[in-house]
Coordinates of C-alpha atoms and ligand atoms in Angstrom, one line a residue:
Chain Z
M92 CA 181.1 74.1 117.6
Q93 CA 182.8 76.7 115.4
R94 CA 180.3 76.3 112.5
E95 CA 181.2 79.7 111.1
D96 CA 184.8 78.4 110.4
F97 CA 183.5 76.0 107.7
P98 CA 182.5 77.7 104.4
M99 CA 180.7 74.5 103.2
L100 CA 178.2 74.9 106.1
N101 CA 176.8 78.0 104.4
K102 CA 175.3 76.0 101.7
D103 CA 172.1 75.0 103.5
I104 CA 172.9 71.3 103.5
I105 CA 173.1 68.9 106.3
Y106 CA 176.2 66.9 106.0
F107 CA 176.2 63.5 107.8
D108 CA 178.9 61.7 105.8
N109 CA 182.0 62.6 107.7
G110 CA 183.2 59.0 107.7
A111 CA 183.7 59.5 103.9
T112 CA 185.3 62.9 104.1
T113 CA 185.0 66.0 106.1
F114 CA 184.5 69.7 105.5
K115 CA 187.5 72.0 105.8
P116 CA 187.8 75.0 108.1
K117 CA 189.0 78.4 106.7
E118 CA 192.4 77.8 108.3
V119 CA 193.1 74.7 106.2
I120 CA 191.8 76.3 103.0
N121 CA 193.9 79.4 103.6
G122 CA 196.9 77.3 104.5
V123 CA 196.8 75.6 101.1
L124 CA 195.9 78.9 99.3
D125 CA 198.7 80.7 101.1
Y126 CA 201.3 78.2 99.8
Y127 CA 200.1 78.6 96.3
T128 CA 199.7 82.3 96.5
N129 CA 202.6 83.5 98.5
Y130 CA 205.4 81.0 98.8
T131 CA 205.2 78.3 96.1
S132 CA 208.5 76.4 95.8
N133 CA 209.8 72.9 96.3
A134 CA 211.0 71.5 99.5
H135 CA 214.4 70.1 100.2
R136 CA 215.9 71.7 97.1
G137 CA 216.5 75.4 96.8
D138 CA 218.9 77.7 98.6
Y139 CA 216.6 80.7 98.5
D140 CA 214.3 82.1 101.1
L141 CA 211.1 80.8 99.6
S142 CA 212.2 77.2 99.5
Q143 CA 213.7 77.4 102.9
K144 CA 210.4 78.6 104.3
V145 CA 208.6 75.7 102.6
D146 CA 211.2 73.3 103.8
Y147 CA 210.8 74.5 107.3
L148 CA 207.0 74.2 107.2
Y149 CA 207.0 70.8 105.6
E150 CA 209.5 69.3 108.0
S151 CA 208.0 70.9 111.1
T152 CA 204.7 69.5 110.1
R153 CA 206.3 66.1 110.8
E154 CA 206.8 67.3 114.3
V155 CA 203.2 68.5 114.5
V156 CA 202.0 65.0 113.5
Q157 CA 204.5 63.3 115.8
K158 CA 203.1 65.2 118.8
F159 CA 199.5 64.7 117.6
I160 CA 199.9 60.9 117.7
N161 CA 202.5 60.8 120.4
A162 CA 205.3 59.2 118.4
E163 CA 208.8 58.9 119.7
S164 CA 210.5 60.7 116.8
S165 CA 209.5 62.8 113.8
K166 CA 211.5 60.3 111.7
E167 CA 208.7 57.9 112.2
I168 CA 206.3 60.1 110.3
I169 CA 206.1 59.4 106.5
F170 CA 203.8 61.5 104.4
T171 CA 201.7 59.5 101.9
S172 CA 198.6 60.1 99.8
G173 CA 196.3 58.6 102.5
T174 CA 195.4 55.5 104.5
T175 CA 195.2 53.3 101.4
M176 CA 198.7 54.1 100.3
S177 CA 200.0 53.8 103.9
L178 CA 198.5 50.4 104.3
N179 CA 199.8 49.3 100.9
M180 CA 203.3 50.4 101.8
I181 CA 203.1 48.4 105.1
V182 CA 202.1 45.3 103.2
S183 CA 204.1 45.7 100.0
S184 CA 207.3 47.3 101.3
F185 CA 207.6 45.6 104.7
M186 CA 205.4 42.6 105.1
R187 CA 206.3 41.1 101.7
Y188 CA 209.8 40.7 103.0
Y189 CA 209.0 40.1 106.6
L190 CA 206.5 37.3 106.2
A191 CA 207.1 33.8 104.8
K192 CA 204.8 31.2 103.3
G193 CA 202.4 29.8 105.8
D194 CA 202.7 32.8 108.2
E195 CA 199.3 34.0 109.4
V196 CA 197.8 37.5 109.4
L197 CA 194.6 38.2 111.4
I198 CA 192.0 40.7 110.2
T199 CA 188.2 40.8 110.5
K200 CA 185.2 40.8 108.2
S201 CA 184.5 44.4 109.2
E202 CA 187.7 45.8 107.8
H203 CA 187.7 48.4 105.0
A204 CA 188.8 47.2 101.6
S205 CA 192.1 49.0 102.1
N206 CA 192.9 46.7 105.0
V207 CA 191.8 43.6 103.2
L208 CA 192.8 43.6 99.6
P209 CA 196.6 44.3 100.1
W210 CA 196.7 41.3 102.4
L211 CA 194.7 39.1 100.0
E212 CA 197.2 40.0 97.3
L213 CA 200.1 39.0 99.4
E214 CA 198.3 35.8 100.3
R215 CA 198.1 35.0 96.6
E216 CA 201.6 36.1 95.9
K217 CA 203.5 34.6 98.8
G218 CA 201.3 32.0 100.3
I219 CA 200.8 33.8 103.7
V220 CA 197.4 32.9 105.2
V221 CA 194.8 35.6 106.0
K222 CA 192.4 34.6 108.8
Y223 CA 189.3 36.3 110.2
I224 CA 189.0 37.0 113.9
P225 CA 185.4 36.1 114.8
L226 CA 183.3 39.1 115.9
D227 CA 181.0 38.9 119.0
K228 CA 177.3 39.5 118.9
D229 CA 177.8 43.3 118.8
Y230 CA 180.3 42.8 115.9
K231 CA 183.2 43.7 118.3
V232 CA 186.6 42.3 118.5
T233 CA 187.5 40.8 121.9
L234 CA 190.9 39.7 123.1
E235 CA 189.3 36.3 123.9
N236 CA 188.3 35.8 120.3
I237 CA 191.7 36.8 119.1
Q238 CA 193.3 34.2 121.5
K239 CA 191.0 31.6 119.9
V240 CA 192.5 32.0 116.5
V241 CA 196.1 32.9 117.2
T242 CA 198.5 30.1 116.5
S243 CA 202.3 29.8 116.6
K244 CA 202.2 31.0 112.9
T245 CA 200.4 34.2 113.6
K246 CA 202.8 37.1 112.8
V247 CA 200.5 40.1 112.3
I248 CA 197.2 41.4 113.6
S249 CA 195.8 44.2 111.3
L250 CA 192.8 46.1 112.6
A251 CA 191.0 49.3 112.2
Y252 CA 191.0 51.2 115.5
V253 CA 187.5 52.3 114.8
T254 CA 185.5 50.5 112.1
N255 CA 183.8 52.6 109.4
V256 CA 180.4 50.9 109.5
I257 CA 179.8 49.7 113.1
G258 CA 182.0 52.4 114.6
D259 CA 183.2 50.2 117.4
I260 CA 186.4 51.1 119.2
R261 CA 188.8 48.1 119.3
P262 CA 190.7 47.5 122.5
I263 CA 194.0 48.1 120.7
K264 CA 196.1 48.6 123.8
E265 CA 195.1 45.3 125.2
I266 CA 195.4 43.6 121.9
S267 CA 198.9 44.9 121.2
K268 CA 200.1 43.9 124.7
F269 CA 199.0 40.4 124.0
A270 CA 200.3 40.5 120.4
H271 CA 203.8 41.6 121.5
S272 CA 203.9 38.9 124.1
K273 CA 203.7 36.4 121.2
D274 CA 206.0 38.4 118.8
I275 CA 203.1 39.4 116.7
L276 CA 203.2 42.8 114.9
M277 CA 200.3 45.2 115.4
V278 CA 199.1 47.2 112.3
V279 CA 196.4 49.7 112.9
D280 CA 194.1 51.4 110.3
G281 CA 193.5 54.8 112.0
A282 CA 191.4 56.3 109.2
Q283 CA 188.3 56.5 111.4
S284 CA 190.0 56.9 114.8
V285 CA 192.7 59.5 114.4
P286 CA 190.2 62.2 113.5
H287 CA 187.9 61.5 116.5
L288 CA 189.9 59.9 119.3
K289 CA 193.2 60.8 121.0
T290 CA 195.9 58.7 119.4
D291 CA 198.8 57.5 121.4
V292 CA 201.1 55.2 119.5
I293 CA 203.5 54.8 122.4
G294 CA 200.8 54.2 125.0
D295 CA 199.0 51.7 122.7
D296 CA 202.3 50.3 121.6
I297 CA 201.3 50.3 117.9
D298 CA 203.9 49.1 115.4
F299 CA 202.3 50.5 112.2
L300 CA 199.5 53.2 111.9
A301 CA 197.9 54.5 108.7
F302 CA 195.5 57.5 108.4
S303 CA 194.2 60.1 106.0
G304 CA 194.2 63.9 106.1
H305 CA 190.8 64.4 104.4
K306 CA 188.8 62.6 107.1
M307 CA 190.2 65.0 109.8
L308 CA 189.5 68.5 108.2
G309 CA 192.6 68.3 106.0
P310 CA 193.0 68.3 102.2
T311 CA 192.5 65.2 100.1
G312 CA 195.6 63.3 98.8
V313 CA 197.6 63.5 101.9
G314 CA 198.0 61.0 104.7
V315 CA 200.4 59.5 107.1
L316 CA 202.3 56.3 107.6
Y317 CA 203.6 55.9 111.1
A318 CA 205.8 53.0 112.1
K319 CA 208.4 52.3 114.8
E320 CA 211.8 53.4 113.6
K321 CA 213.2 49.9 113.7
Y322 CA 210.6 48.8 111.2
L323 CA 210.8 51.9 108.9
K324 CA 214.6 51.5 108.8
V325 CA 214.3 48.2 107.0
M326 CA 211.2 49.1 105.0
K327 CA 212.0 49.1 101.2
P328 CA 211.0 52.2 99.4
L329 CA 207.9 51.8 97.3
L330 CA 209.2 54.4 94.9
Y331 CA 212.7 55.3 93.8
G332 CA 213.9 58.5 92.4
G333 CA 214.5 62.2 93.3
G334 CA 214.6 63.3 96.8
M335 CA 215.3 59.9 98.4
N336 CA 218.9 59.3 97.1
S337 CA 222.0 60.8 98.4
R338 CA 224.2 59.8 95.5
F339 CA 224.4 57.7 92.5
E340 CA 227.2 57.4 90.0
S341 CA 227.7 56.1 86.5
D342 CA 229.4 53.0 88.0
K343 CA 225.9 52.3 89.4
K344 CA 226.9 52.7 93.0
V345 CA 223.8 54.1 94.8
E346 CA 223.2 55.5 98.2
Y347 CA 219.9 56.4 99.7
K348 CA 219.0 59.0 102.3
D349 CA 218.1 58.2 105.8
L350 CA 214.6 58.2 107.2
P351 CA 212.1 59.7 106.6
L352 CA 213.2 61.1 103.2
R353 CA 214.2 57.6 101.9
L354 CA 210.5 56.7 101.8
E355 CA 209.3 59.9 100.2
A356 CA 210.6 59.8 96.6
G357 CA 209.5 62.5 94.2
T358 CA 208.0 65.9 94.9
Q359 CA 205.6 65.4 97.6
N360 CA 202.1 66.8 98.1
I361 CA 203.4 69.9 99.8
A362 CA 200.2 71.9 99.7
G363 CA 198.5 68.9 101.2
V364 CA 201.0 68.5 104.0
L365 CA 200.7 72.2 104.9
G366 CA 196.9 71.9 104.9
L367 CA 197.2 68.8 107.1
R368 CA 199.3 70.9 109.5
E369 CA 196.6 73.5 109.8
A370 CA 194.0 70.8 110.3
I371 CA 195.9 69.2 113.2
L372 CA 196.5 72.6 114.8
Y373 CA 192.8 73.3 114.5
L374 CA 191.8 70.0 116.0
E375 CA 194.2 70.5 118.9
K376 CA 192.8 74.0 119.5
I377 CA 189.4 72.5 120.0
G378 CA 190.5 69.4 121.7
I379 CA 190.0 65.8 120.4
D380 CA 188.4 64.6 123.6
K381 CA 185.8 67.4 123.4
I382 CA 185.1 66.4 119.8
H383 CA 184.6 62.7 120.7
K384 CA 182.3 63.6 123.6
H385 CA 180.2 65.8 121.3
E386 CA 179.9 63.0 118.7
V387 CA 178.9 60.5 121.3
E388 CA 176.3 62.9 122.7
L389 CA 174.9 63.4 119.2
K390 CA 174.7 59.7 118.6
K391 CA 172.8 59.2 121.9
Y392 CA 170.4 62.0 120.9
L393 CA 169.8 60.5 117.5
L394 CA 169.2 57.0 118.8
K395 CA 166.7 58.3 121.3
K396 CA 164.8 60.1 118.5
L397 CA 165.1 57.2 116.0
E398 CA 163.4 54.9 118.6
T399 CA 160.2 57.0 118.2
I400 CA 160.0 55.9 114.6
D401 CA 158.8 52.3 114.4
N402 CA 160.0 51.2 111.0
I403 CA 163.7 52.0 111.5
E404 CA 166.2 49.3 112.0
I405 CA 169.5 50.3 113.7
Y406 CA 172.5 48.0 113.5
N407 CA 175.1 49.5 115.8
K408 CA 173.3 51.0 118.9
Q409 CA 176.1 49.9 121.2
S410 CA 179.2 51.4 119.5
E411 CA 180.7 54.4 121.3
T412 CA 181.5 56.7 118.4
G413 CA 179.5 59.1 116.2
I414 CA 178.4 56.5 113.6
V415 CA 174.8 55.2 113.2
V416 CA 173.9 52.6 110.6
F417 CA 170.3 52.0 109.8
N418 CA 167.7 51.1 107.3
I419 CA 164.0 51.9 106.9
K420 CA 162.4 48.5 106.9
N421 CA 161.8 47.1 103.5
I422 CA 163.3 50.1 101.8
F423 CA 166.6 49.8 99.8
S424 CA 169.3 51.9 101.5
E425 CA 170.0 53.9 98.3
D426 CA 166.3 54.8 98.0
T427 CA 166.5 56.2 101.6
S428 CA 169.6 58.2 100.8
R429 CA 167.9 59.6 97.7
Y430 CA 164.9 60.5 99.8
L431 CA 167.1 62.4 102.3
N432 CA 169.0 64.0 99.5
H433 CA 165.8 65.5 98.3
Y434 CA 165.9 67.5 101.6
K435 CA 169.6 68.3 101.2
I436 CA 170.6 65.8 103.9
C437 CA 173.8 63.8 102.9
V438 CA 174.1 60.3 104.2
R439 CA 176.0 57.4 102.7
A440 CA 174.2 54.3 101.4
G441 CA 175.7 51.0 100.4
N442 CA 178.2 48.6 101.8
H443 CA 180.8 51.3 102.7
C444 CA 183.7 49.3 101.3
T445 CA 183.3 46.6 103.9
K446 CA 181.9 44.0 101.6
M447 CA 182.5 41.1 103.9
L448 CA 180.5 42.6 106.8
K449 CA 177.3 41.4 105.2
D450 CA 178.1 37.8 106.4
E451 CA 178.0 39.1 110.0
L452 CA 175.3 41.8 109.8
G453 CA 172.9 39.8 107.6
V454 CA 172.2 42.8 105.5
K455 CA 174.2 43.9 102.5
N456 CA 173.4 47.6 102.4
T457 CA 172.8 50.2 105.0
C458 CA 172.5 53.9 105.4
R459 CA 175.3 55.5 107.4
I460 CA 175.2 58.7 109.4
S461 CA 178.7 59.8 110.7
F462 CA 179.1 62.9 112.7
Y463 CA 181.9 65.4 113.2
L464 CA 182.4 68.4 115.4
Y465 CA 180.2 70.8 113.4
N466 CA 177.0 68.7 113.5
T467 CA 174.2 69.8 115.8
K468 CA 171.1 68.5 117.5
E469 CA 169.0 70.9 115.3
E470 CA 170.3 69.1 112.2
I471 CA 169.2 65.8 113.8
D472 CA 165.8 67.2 114.5
K473 CA 165.4 68.0 110.9
L474 CA 166.5 64.5 109.9
I475 CA 164.0 63.0 112.3
A476 CA 161.1 65.0 111.0
I477 CA 161.8 63.8 107.5
L478 CA 162.4 60.2 108.5
K479 CA 159.1 60.2 110.4
D480 CA 157.4 61.0 107.2
N481 CA 159.0 58.1 105.4
K482 CA 155.7 56.7 104.1
R483 CA 156.0 59.4 101.4
I484 CA 159.4 58.1 100.3
Y485 CA 158.2 56.8 96.9
E486 CA 156.2 59.9 96.3
V487 CA 159.3 61.9 96.7
I488 CA 161.9 59.8 94.8
L489 CA 159.8 58.4 92.0
Chain V
M121 CA 150.3 57.9 81.1
D122 CA 149.9 60.4 83.8
S123 CA 152.6 60.7 86.5
N124 CA 150.4 59.3 89.3
L125 CA 149.6 56.2 87.3
K126 CA 153.3 55.7 86.5
R127 CA 154.2 56.0 90.1
E128 CA 151.5 53.6 91.1
I129 CA 152.7 51.0 88.7
I130 CA 156.3 51.3 89.9
I131 CA 155.3 51.2 93.6
D132 CA 153.1 48.2 93.0
N133 CA 156.0 46.3 91.4
V134 CA 158.4 47.3 94.2
E135 CA 156.0 46.1 96.9
N136 CA 154.7 43.0 95.0
P137 CA 157.4 42.1 92.6
F138 CA 156.6 39.5 90.0
H139 CA 158.5 36.2 90.0
K140 CA 161.0 37.2 92.7
G141 CA 162.7 34.2 94.2
L142 CA 163.2 30.8 92.5
E143 CA 163.6 27.5 94.3
N144 CA 164.7 25.0 91.6
K145 CA 167.2 26.7 89.3
D146 CA 167.8 23.7 87.0
D147 CA 167.6 24.5 83.3
F148 CA 167.7 28.2 84.0
I149 CA 170.4 30.5 82.5
K150 CA 171.7 32.9 85.2
A151 CA 173.2 36.3 84.8
N152 CA 174.1 39.0 87.3
T153 CA 174.7 42.7 86.8
H154 CA 176.5 45.0 89.2
N155 CA 175.7 48.5 88.4
E156 CA 178.9 50.3 88.6
S157 CA 177.5 53.6 89.9
C158 CA 175.4 52.1 92.7
I159 CA 174.8 49.0 94.7
D160 CA 172.0 47.1 92.9
N161 CA 172.7 43.5 92.7
I162 CA 170.2 41.3 90.7
D163 CA 170.4 37.7 89.6
L164 CA 168.2 37.0 86.7
Y165 CA 167.1 33.4 85.8
V166 CA 165.8 32.7 82.3
K167 CA 164.6 29.4 80.9
I168 CA 164.7 29.1 77.1
E169 CA 163.2 26.3 75.0
N170 CA 163.2 26.4 71.2
E171 CA 164.2 30.1 71.1
K172 CA 161.3 31.0 73.4
I173 CA 161.5 32.4 76.9
V174 CA 159.3 30.0 78.7
D175 CA 159.9 31.2 82.3
A176 CA 162.0 33.8 84.2
Y177 CA 162.6 34.9 87.7
F178 CA 164.9 37.3 89.7
E179 CA 166.5 37.5 93.0
G180 CA 168.6 40.1 94.8
E181 CA 168.5 43.5 96.4
A182 CA 168.1 46.7 94.4
C183 CA 166.6 50.2 94.4
A184 CA 163.0 50.8 93.7
I185 CA 163.6 51.6 90.0
T186 CA 165.7 48.5 89.3
T187 CA 163.4 46.2 91.3
S188 CA 160.2 47.4 89.6
A189 CA 161.7 47.5 86.1
T190 CA 162.9 43.9 86.5
S191 CA 159.5 42.8 87.7
I192 CA 157.7 44.6 84.8
M193 CA 160.2 43.3 82.3
L194 CA 159.6 39.7 83.3
K195 CA 155.8 40.2 82.9
N196 CA 156.5 41.4 79.4
I197 CA 159.0 38.8 78.1
I198 CA 157.7 35.5 79.4
G199 CA 156.1 33.6 76.6
K200 CA 158.0 35.7 74.0
T201 CA 160.6 34.5 71.6
K202 CA 164.1 35.8 72.1
E203 CA 163.7 38.0 69.0
E204 CA 160.5 39.4 70.4
A205 CA 162.1 40.1 73.7
R206 CA 165.0 41.9 72.0
D207 CA 162.5 43.9 70.0
I208 CA 160.9 45.1 73.3
M209 CA 164.4 45.9 74.6
R210 CA 165.1 48.0 71.6
E211 CA 161.9 50.0 71.9
Y212 CA 162.6 50.4 75.7
Y213 CA 166.1 51.8 75.1
K214 CA 164.7 54.2 72.5
M215 CA 162.3 55.4 75.1
I216 CA 165.0 55.8 77.8
E217 CA 167.2 57.7 75.3
E218 CA 164.2 60.0 74.4
E219 CA 164.1 58.8 70.8
E220 CA 160.9 58.1 68.9
F221 CA 159.5 54.7 70.1
N222 CA 156.4 52.5 69.8
N223 CA 154.7 52.7 73.1
L224 CA 152.3 49.9 72.2
K225 CA 155.1 47.4 72.5
L226 CA 156.0 48.4 76.0
G227 CA 152.9 48.0 78.2
E228 CA 153.7 48.9 81.8
L229 CA 157.3 49.7 80.9
N230 CA 155.9 53.0 79.7
A231 CA 156.0 54.0 83.4
Y232 CA 159.7 54.8 82.9
Q233 CA 159.1 57.4 80.2
D234 CA 160.4 60.3 82.3
I235 CA 163.4 58.6 83.7
S236 CA 165.7 60.4 81.2
K237 CA 165.1 63.5 83.2
Q238 CA 167.1 61.9 86.0
P239 CA 170.3 60.8 84.2
S240 CA 171.6 59.0 87.3
R241 CA 168.6 56.7 87.3
K242 CA 168.8 55.7 83.7
K243 CA 171.3 53.0 84.7
C244 CA 168.9 51.6 87.3
A245 CA 166.1 51.5 84.7
T246 CA 168.2 49.7 82.0
L247 CA 169.9 47.3 84.4
P248 CA 167.3 44.5 84.0
F249 CA 167.5 44.6 80.2
Q250 CA 171.3 44.6 80.3
T251 CA 171.1 41.5 82.4
L252 CA 168.5 39.9 80.2
E253 CA 170.7 40.5 77.2
K254 CA 173.5 38.6 79.0
T255 CA 171.3 35.5 79.4
L256 CA 170.2 35.7 75.7
I257 CA 173.8 35.9 74.6
I258 CA 174.6 32.8 76.7
S259 CA 171.6 31.1 75.1
D260 CA 172.8 32.1 71.6
M261 CA 176.2 30.6 72.3
E262 CA 174.8 27.4 73.6
I263 CA 172.8 26.9 70.4
K264 CA 175.9 27.6 68.3
D265 CA 177.8 25.0 70.3
K266 CA 175.1 22.4 69.7
N267 CA 175.1 23.0 65.9
Ligands
PLP209 C1 188.5 52.3 108.1 C2 189.0 52.9 106.8 N1 190.1 52.5 106.3 C3 190.6 53.0 105.2 C4 190.0 53.9 104.5 C5 190.6 54.4 103.2 O1 190.9 55.8 103.3 P1 191.4 56.6 102.1 O2 190.4 56.4 101.0 O3 191.5 58.0 102.6 O4 192.7 56.0 101.7 C6 188.7 54.4 105.0 C7 188.0 55.4 104.2 O5 186.9 55.3 103.9 C8 188.2 53.9 106.2 O6 187.1 54.3 106.6

């Protein structure tokens, strides 16, 4: 799919680490470049043409995002620096005031650090209780298992839509229906889902959603916080300053702007937002469903080929996204990634920021392959040839 | 040492690590080092009597370089006094930093002579000794406390 659009693909490398970040198409790179080359100026400030153009593009990107995730209103789209900041805003600027001592928040042991640590900090600070939803034998979350741990004190369920190691798709629609029947709020970490699956915050009835631009062909340092307007309205700003106030006087009377600007203090990452706009337009042009289908097909192909190598252990055969986690038996994952790196194949080794998953998987470290639209079966064939020859690993890396 | 021999020594210690796994941990000083740049995670157990390392083991998961260097280090330091172990450590660091060093003191540790050519692997190779130093410092403090 459109490999020629990605300058990084001319570098004779095989990139299988799209869960970490993705390559950018020319459209995105040019979008950022164009802003810096042809119409640099601040948004929401000037009364001259340049600034009005930037203002228009910045604000209409909100609408592009709104349509992309099917939100009710563009006021519900807040630009952030990424998933991590969005999740921290949800916890620090909303949940800190919404939750009381003893209230329970449900997460799982396969959540990314960014959906664990903010909650653990709030637990320490406020005495809320963070509980783990048990995973089934395929490390999946089921409604049944959620029902087992929900109590009258459960106030929030916070889950990745797609997890970044196992790559399983959570039944979010079903979970939020159940959650809302019990007045439980639904927070969704969309870092690994929004780039690969059609997002529908209305259809899934999601209360809060966080995602990053850089994992979906966009620039680094830009992301999105979505929340239903009624929650954003009462969210406290994380930052106070320029751009978010409508007036303040020496008598200390202060008034803040309405949504969404109230939650975007300071000059924003304008270049990032404009790049994100191009990324979304690009993804829409190709079609998210087509991308997902392509990734699932690549995963099936890879699994079939990996089965022909007898000393490979695979940990997530059943998940239905483009992520495969594996080890070569008795070889440390980082040695495997070094071996593949020797042949210019990029895979991720380690615990992938999900340090609690080892309790469930029984292994601490794995190699992760994560596909995106530009990966091909030919690349998989090259990987397989090298993995087949893995008895040479120490000869190559030592 | 030629490079094939070096590699053989390292592989042998990856595949058959010396003193890996310890049942009864009583009387052992423990230290762990997380290498910031990667994911090696080694627990080192050292038993010291009268300033002498009488026994030592390790546990944990790590890359081939860290695992083998730990294994070889243990072979080299058991039975040595703390001062002798630190002396080996100093020579080893000199070798890693490409300074002049006394190869006679290092035995199989000479297998890591070329590691400085791969800067990202220096950390892996020095991790065992950094962890050892932690246990020696704990031991130094215990002795001070007693006096
Ligand atoms: C599931 C999940 N959540 C959160 C994050 C954090 O994203 P970012 O580093 O872009 O804030 C990641 C990125 O690795 C992720 O995979």
